[in-house]
Coordinates of C-alpha atoms and ligand atoms in Angstrom, one line a residue:
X1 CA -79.6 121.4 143.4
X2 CA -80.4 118.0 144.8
X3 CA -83.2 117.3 142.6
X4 CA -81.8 118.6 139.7
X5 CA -78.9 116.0 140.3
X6 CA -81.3 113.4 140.4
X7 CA -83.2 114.5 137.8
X8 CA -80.1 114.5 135.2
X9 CA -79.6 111.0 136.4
X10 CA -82.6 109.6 136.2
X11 CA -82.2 110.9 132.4
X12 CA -79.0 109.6 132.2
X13 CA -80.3 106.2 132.6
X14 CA -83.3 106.5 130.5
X15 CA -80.7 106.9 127.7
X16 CA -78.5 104.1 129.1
X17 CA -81.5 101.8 129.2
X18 CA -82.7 103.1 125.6
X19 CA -78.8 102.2 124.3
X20 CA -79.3 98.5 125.8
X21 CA -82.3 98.1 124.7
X22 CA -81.5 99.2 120.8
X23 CA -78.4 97.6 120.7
X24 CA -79.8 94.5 122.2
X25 CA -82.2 94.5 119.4
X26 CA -79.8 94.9 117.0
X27 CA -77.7 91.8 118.1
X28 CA -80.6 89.9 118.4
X29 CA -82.2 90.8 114.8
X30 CA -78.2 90.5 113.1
X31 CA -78.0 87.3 114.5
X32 CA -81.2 86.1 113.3
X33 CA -80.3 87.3 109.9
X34 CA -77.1 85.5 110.1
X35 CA -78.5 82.6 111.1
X36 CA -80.9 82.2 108.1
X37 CA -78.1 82.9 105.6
X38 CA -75.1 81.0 107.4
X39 CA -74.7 77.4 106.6
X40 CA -74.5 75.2 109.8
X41 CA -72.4 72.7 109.2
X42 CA -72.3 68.5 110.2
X43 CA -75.9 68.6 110.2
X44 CA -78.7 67.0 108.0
X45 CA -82.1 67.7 108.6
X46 CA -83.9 64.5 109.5
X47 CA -87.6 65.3 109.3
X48 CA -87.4 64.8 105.7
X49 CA -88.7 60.9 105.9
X50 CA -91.8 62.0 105.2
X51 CA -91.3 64.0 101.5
X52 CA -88.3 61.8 100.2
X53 CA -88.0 61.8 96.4
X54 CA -88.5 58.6 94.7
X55 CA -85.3 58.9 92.3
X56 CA -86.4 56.0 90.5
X57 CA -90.1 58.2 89.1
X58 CA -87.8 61.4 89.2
X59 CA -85.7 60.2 86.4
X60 CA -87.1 61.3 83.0
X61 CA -85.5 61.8 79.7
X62 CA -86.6 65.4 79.2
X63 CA -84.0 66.4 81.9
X64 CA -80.9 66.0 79.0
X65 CA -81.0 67.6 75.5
X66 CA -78.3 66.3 73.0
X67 CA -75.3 68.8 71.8
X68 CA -76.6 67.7 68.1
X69 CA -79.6 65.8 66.0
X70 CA -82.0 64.4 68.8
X71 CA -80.5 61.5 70.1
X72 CA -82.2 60.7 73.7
X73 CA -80.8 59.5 76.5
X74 CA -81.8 56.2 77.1
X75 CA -78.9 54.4 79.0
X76 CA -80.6 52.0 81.3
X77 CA -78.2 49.4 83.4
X78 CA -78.7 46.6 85.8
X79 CA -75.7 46.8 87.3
X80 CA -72.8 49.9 87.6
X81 CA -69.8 50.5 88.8
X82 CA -69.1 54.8 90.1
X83 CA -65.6 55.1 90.2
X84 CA -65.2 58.2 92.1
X85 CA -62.1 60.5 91.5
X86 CA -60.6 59.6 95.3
X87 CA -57.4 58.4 96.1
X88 CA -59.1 55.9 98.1
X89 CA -59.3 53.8 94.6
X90 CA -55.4 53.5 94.9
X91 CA -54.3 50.3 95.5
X92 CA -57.9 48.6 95.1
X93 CA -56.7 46.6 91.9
X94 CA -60.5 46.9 91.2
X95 CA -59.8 47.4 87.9
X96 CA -61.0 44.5 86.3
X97 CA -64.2 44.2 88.8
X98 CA -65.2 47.6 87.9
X99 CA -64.8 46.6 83.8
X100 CA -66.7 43.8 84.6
X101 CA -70.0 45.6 85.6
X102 CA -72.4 46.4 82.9
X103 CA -72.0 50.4 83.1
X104 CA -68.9 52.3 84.2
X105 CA -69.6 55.9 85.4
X106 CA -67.0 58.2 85.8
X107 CA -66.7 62.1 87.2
X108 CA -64.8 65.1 84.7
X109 CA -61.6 64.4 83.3
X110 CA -60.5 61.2 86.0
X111 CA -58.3 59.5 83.7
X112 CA -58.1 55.3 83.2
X113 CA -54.9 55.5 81.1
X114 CA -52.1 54.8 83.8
X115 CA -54.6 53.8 86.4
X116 CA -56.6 50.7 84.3
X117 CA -55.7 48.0 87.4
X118 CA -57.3 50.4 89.7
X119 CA -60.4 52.0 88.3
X120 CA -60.4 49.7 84.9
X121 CA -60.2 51.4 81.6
X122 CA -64.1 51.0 80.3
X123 CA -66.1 53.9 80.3
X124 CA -70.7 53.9 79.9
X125 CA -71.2 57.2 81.3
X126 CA -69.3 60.3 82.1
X127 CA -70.5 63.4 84.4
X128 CA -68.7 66.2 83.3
X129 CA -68.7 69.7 85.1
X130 CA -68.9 73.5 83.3
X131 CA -65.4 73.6 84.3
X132 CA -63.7 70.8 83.2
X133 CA -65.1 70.7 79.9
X134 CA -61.8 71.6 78.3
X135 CA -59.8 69.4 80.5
X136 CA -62.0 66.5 79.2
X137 CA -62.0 66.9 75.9
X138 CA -58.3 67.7 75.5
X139 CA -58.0 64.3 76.2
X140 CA -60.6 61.9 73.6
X141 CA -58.6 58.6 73.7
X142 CA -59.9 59.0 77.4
X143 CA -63.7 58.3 76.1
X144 CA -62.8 57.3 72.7
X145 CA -61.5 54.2 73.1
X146 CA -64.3 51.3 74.6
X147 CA -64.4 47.6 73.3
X148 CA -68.1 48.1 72.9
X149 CA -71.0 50.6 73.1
X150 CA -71.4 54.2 72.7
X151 CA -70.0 56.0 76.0
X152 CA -72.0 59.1 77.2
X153 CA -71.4 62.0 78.4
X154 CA -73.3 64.3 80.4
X155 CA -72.4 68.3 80.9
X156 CA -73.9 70.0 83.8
X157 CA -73.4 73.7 84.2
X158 CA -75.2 76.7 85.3
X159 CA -78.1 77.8 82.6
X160 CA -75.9 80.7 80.7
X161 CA -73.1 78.1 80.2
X162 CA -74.9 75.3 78.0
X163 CA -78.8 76.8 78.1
X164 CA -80.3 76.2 75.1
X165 CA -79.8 80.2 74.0
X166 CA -76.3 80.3 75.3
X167 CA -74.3 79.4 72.4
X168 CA -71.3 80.3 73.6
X169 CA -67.8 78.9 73.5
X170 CA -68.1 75.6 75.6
X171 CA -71.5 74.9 73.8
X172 CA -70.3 75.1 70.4
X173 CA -67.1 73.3 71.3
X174 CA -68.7 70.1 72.5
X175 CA -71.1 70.5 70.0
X176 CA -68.0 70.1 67.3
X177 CA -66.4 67.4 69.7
X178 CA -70.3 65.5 69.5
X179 CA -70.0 66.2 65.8
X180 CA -66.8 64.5 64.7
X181 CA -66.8 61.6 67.2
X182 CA -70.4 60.0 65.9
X183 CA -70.6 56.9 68.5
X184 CA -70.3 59.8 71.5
X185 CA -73.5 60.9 73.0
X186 CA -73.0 64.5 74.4
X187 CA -76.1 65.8 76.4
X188 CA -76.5 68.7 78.4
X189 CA -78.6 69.1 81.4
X190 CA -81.8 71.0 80.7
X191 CA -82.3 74.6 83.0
X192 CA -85.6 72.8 84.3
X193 CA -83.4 69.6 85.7
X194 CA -80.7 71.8 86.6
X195 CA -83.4 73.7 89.1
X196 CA -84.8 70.1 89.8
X197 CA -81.2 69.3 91.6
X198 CA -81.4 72.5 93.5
X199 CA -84.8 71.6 95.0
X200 CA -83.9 68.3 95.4
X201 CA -80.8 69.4 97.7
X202 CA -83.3 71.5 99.6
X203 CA -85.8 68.8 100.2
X204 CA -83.0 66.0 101.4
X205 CA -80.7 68.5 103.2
X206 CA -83.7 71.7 104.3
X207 CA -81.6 73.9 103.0
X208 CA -82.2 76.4 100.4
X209 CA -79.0 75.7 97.8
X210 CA -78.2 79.3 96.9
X211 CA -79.3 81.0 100.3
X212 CA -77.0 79.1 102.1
X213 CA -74.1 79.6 100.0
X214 CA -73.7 76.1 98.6
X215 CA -72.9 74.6 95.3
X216 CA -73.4 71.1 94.1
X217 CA -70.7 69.0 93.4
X218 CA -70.5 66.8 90.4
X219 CA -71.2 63.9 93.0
X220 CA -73.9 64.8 93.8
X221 CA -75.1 65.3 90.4
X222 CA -73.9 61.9 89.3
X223 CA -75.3 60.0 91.8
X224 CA -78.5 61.2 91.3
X225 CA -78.1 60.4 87.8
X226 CA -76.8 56.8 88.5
X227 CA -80.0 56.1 91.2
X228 CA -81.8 57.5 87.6
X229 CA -80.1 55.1 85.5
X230 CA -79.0 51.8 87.1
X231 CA -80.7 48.9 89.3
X232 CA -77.9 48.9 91.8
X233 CA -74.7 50.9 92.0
X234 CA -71.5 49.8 93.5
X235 CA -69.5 53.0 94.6
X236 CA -65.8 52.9 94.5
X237 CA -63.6 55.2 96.7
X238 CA -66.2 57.0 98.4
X239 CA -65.3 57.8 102.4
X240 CA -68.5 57.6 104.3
X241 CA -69.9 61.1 105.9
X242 CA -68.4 60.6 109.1
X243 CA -64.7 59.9 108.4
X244 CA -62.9 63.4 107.9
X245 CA -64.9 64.1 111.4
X246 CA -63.9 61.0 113.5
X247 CA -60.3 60.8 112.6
X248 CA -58.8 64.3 112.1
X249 CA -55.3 63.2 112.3
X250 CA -55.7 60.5 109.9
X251 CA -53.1 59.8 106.8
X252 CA -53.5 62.5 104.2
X253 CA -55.1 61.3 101.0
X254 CA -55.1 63.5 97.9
X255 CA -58.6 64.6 97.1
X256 CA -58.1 63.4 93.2
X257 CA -55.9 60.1 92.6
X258 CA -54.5 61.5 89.8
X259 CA -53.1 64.4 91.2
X260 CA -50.8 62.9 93.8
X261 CA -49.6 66.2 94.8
X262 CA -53.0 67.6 95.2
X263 CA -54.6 69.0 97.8
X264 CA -55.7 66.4 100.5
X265 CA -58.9 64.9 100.4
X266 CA -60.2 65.5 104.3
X267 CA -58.9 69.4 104.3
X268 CA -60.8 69.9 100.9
X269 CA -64.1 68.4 102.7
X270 CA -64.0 70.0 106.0
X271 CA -62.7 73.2 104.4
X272 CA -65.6 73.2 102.1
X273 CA -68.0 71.6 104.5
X274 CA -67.7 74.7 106.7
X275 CA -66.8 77.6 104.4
X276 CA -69.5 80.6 104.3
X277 CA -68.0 83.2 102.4
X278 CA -68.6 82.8 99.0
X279 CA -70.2 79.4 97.7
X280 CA -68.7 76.0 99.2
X281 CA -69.2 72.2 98.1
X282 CA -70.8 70.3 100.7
X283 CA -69.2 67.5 100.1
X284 CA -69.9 65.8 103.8
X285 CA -73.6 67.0 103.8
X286 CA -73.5 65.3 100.4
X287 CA -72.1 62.0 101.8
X288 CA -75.0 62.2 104.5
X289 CA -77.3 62.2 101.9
X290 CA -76.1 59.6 99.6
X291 CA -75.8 57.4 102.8
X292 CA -79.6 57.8 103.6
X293 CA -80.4 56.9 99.6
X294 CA -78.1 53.5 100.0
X295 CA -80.8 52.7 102.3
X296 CA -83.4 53.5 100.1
X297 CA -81.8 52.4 96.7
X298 CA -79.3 49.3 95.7
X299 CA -76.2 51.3 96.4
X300 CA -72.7 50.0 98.2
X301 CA -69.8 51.4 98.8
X302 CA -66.4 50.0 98.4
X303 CA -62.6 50.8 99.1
X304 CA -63.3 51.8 101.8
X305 CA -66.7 49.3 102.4
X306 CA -69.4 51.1 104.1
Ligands
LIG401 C1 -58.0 47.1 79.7 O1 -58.1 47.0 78.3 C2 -57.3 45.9 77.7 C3 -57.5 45.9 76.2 O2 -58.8 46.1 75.9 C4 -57.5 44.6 78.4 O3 -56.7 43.6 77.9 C5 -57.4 44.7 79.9 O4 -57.6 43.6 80.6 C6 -58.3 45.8 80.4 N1 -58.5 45.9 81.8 C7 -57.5 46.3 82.7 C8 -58.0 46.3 84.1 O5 -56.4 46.8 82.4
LIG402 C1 -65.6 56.1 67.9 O1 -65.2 56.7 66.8 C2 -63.8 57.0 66.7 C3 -63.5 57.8 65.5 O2 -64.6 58.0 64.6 C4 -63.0 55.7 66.8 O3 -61.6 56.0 66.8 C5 -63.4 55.0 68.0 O4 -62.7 53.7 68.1 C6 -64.9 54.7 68.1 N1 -65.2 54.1 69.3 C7 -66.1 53.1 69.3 C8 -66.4 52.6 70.7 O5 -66.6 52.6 68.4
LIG403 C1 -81.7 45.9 93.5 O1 -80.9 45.0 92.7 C2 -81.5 43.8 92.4 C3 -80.5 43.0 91.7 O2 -80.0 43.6 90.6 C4 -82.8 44.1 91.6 O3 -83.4 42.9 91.3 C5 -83.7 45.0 92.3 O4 -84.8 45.3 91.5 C6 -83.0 46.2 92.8 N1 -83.9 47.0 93.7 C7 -84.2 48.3 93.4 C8 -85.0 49.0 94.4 O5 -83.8 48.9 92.4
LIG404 C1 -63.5 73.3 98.0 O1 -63.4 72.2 97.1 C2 -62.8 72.6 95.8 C3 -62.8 71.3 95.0 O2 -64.1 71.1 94.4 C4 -61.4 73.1 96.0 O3 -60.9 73.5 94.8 C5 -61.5 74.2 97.0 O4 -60.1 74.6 97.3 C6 -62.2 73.9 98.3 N1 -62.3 75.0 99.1 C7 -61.7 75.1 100.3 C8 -61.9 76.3 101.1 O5 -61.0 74.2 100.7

């Protein structure tokens, strides 16, 4: 009787031992798993010194194909002004510094028209997201009208939205917009350049872009594309990486300053920054970045100065 007690328990803990074991496996390998595919937040890999991309050699014309005839795209400026879309740029009266700069580059549909002692009302370049296409050219006085040269505009999007097969709507709509407005230069950035930006966030951030959930903001692309294009940059309204961290309390500033109402500008960031369902901007990882590149390349920031 006694041995067959013992022998039941002895079982009894064999199983018990099997359970911890298997489940501690499990936790261990889920974790792992997680890990790879969860995006860790606040942090930018720092032994990328070594593999940096020299933006200056990466820049090539191949990377944008025109909306119509084969136009290249050739902008090249000493100096520009980025005039972010942050509410930051209220209240800077920078408009006529910003007008004074060679090039002007602006992000999606930003508006100057109410805003011209602010962020100036001369436009070079803009940067124009897959989904602000219509909001942009809903409104043409917005590029239309420039003293002098031939604004651009760039349209970044993923391949099936402007790929050379993909003639869909937004394609053939810029393509009429290109068509009927001769001294605009519409170009859309290639598939290969499009994967170029991916890799590019991976090599500066050492994180895979789609593994860990995260999409690219139209920052990042037109930064890139103003380190491509101009001998130094002066940034306009841009926080630096640190400040939705360090002052958590701080004054809310809408995240666009033309949508007063809007959502505010440190929420959107840090919301963003540490989202992991679904795909997230990461616009503070970005920030980290762009901050290392200053270093690297001619680039200031101002309102706030950084
Ligand atoms: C905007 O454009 C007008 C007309 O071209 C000009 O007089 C004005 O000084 C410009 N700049 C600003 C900051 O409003
Ligand atoms: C571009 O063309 C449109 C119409 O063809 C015209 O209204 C506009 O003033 C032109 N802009 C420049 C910078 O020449
Ligand atoms: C930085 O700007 C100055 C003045 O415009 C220019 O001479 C220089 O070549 C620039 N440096 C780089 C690395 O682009
Ligand atoms: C992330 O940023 C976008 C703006 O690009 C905003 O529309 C969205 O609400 C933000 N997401 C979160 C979770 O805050």
């Amino acid at each position: 009787m006694g041995m067959e007690l013992k022998g039941q328990q002895s079982h009894r803990m064999v199983i018990l031992a099997a359970i911890f074991i298997l489940m501690t496996l499990l936790i261990l390998y889920g974790s792992n798993n997680a890990m790879d595919d969860v995006y860790a937040p606040f942090h930018v890999a720092t032994n990328h010194a070594l593999m940096y991309t020299d933006l200056k050699k990466w820049a090539g014309r191949e990377g944008y194909v025109p909306f119509n005839g084969n136009k290249e795209m050739t902008l090249r400026c000493n100096n520009c002004a980025l005039v972010t879309s942050s509410s930051h740029v209220l209240g800077s009266r920078a408009g006529e510094e910003i007008d004074s700069s060679q090039c002007v580059i602006r992000m999606n549909d930003a508006p100057t028209l109410g805003y011209e002692r602010d962020v100036g009302n001369q436009t070079s370049l803009r940067v124009v997201a897959h989904s602000s296409v219509f909001r942009v050219i809903r409104k043409p006085s917005e590029f239309l009208h420039q003293k002098d040269s031939n604004p651009v505009l760039i349209f970044w999007g993923p391949p099936n939205k402007f790929g050379k097969d993909s003639k869909g709507t937004l394609y053939r709509l810029i393509q009429r917009v290109s068509q009927t407005y001769s001294n605009l230069s519409c170009f859309s950035v290639t598939n290969s350049k499009m994967r170029r930006f991916d890799n590019l966030f991976h090599t500066e951030t050492g994180r895979d872009r789609q593994k860990s959930h995260s999409w690219l903001s139209t920052g990042w692309f037109t930064m890139v594309i103003a380190i491509e294009i101009c001998d130094n940059i002066k940034v306009y309204g841009m926080v630096p990486p640190n400040h939705c961290l360090k002052k958590p309390g701080s004054k809310k500033m809408p995240y666009h300053y033309y949508k007063p109402r809007g959502p505010d500008e440190c929420l959107t960031y840090l919301q963003n920054e540490s989202g992991r369902r679904g795909n997230h901007h990461r616009f503070i990882t970005e920030k980290q970045v762009f901050s290392r590149w200053a270093k690297q390349y001619n680039i200031t920031f101002t309102h706030p100065n950084w």
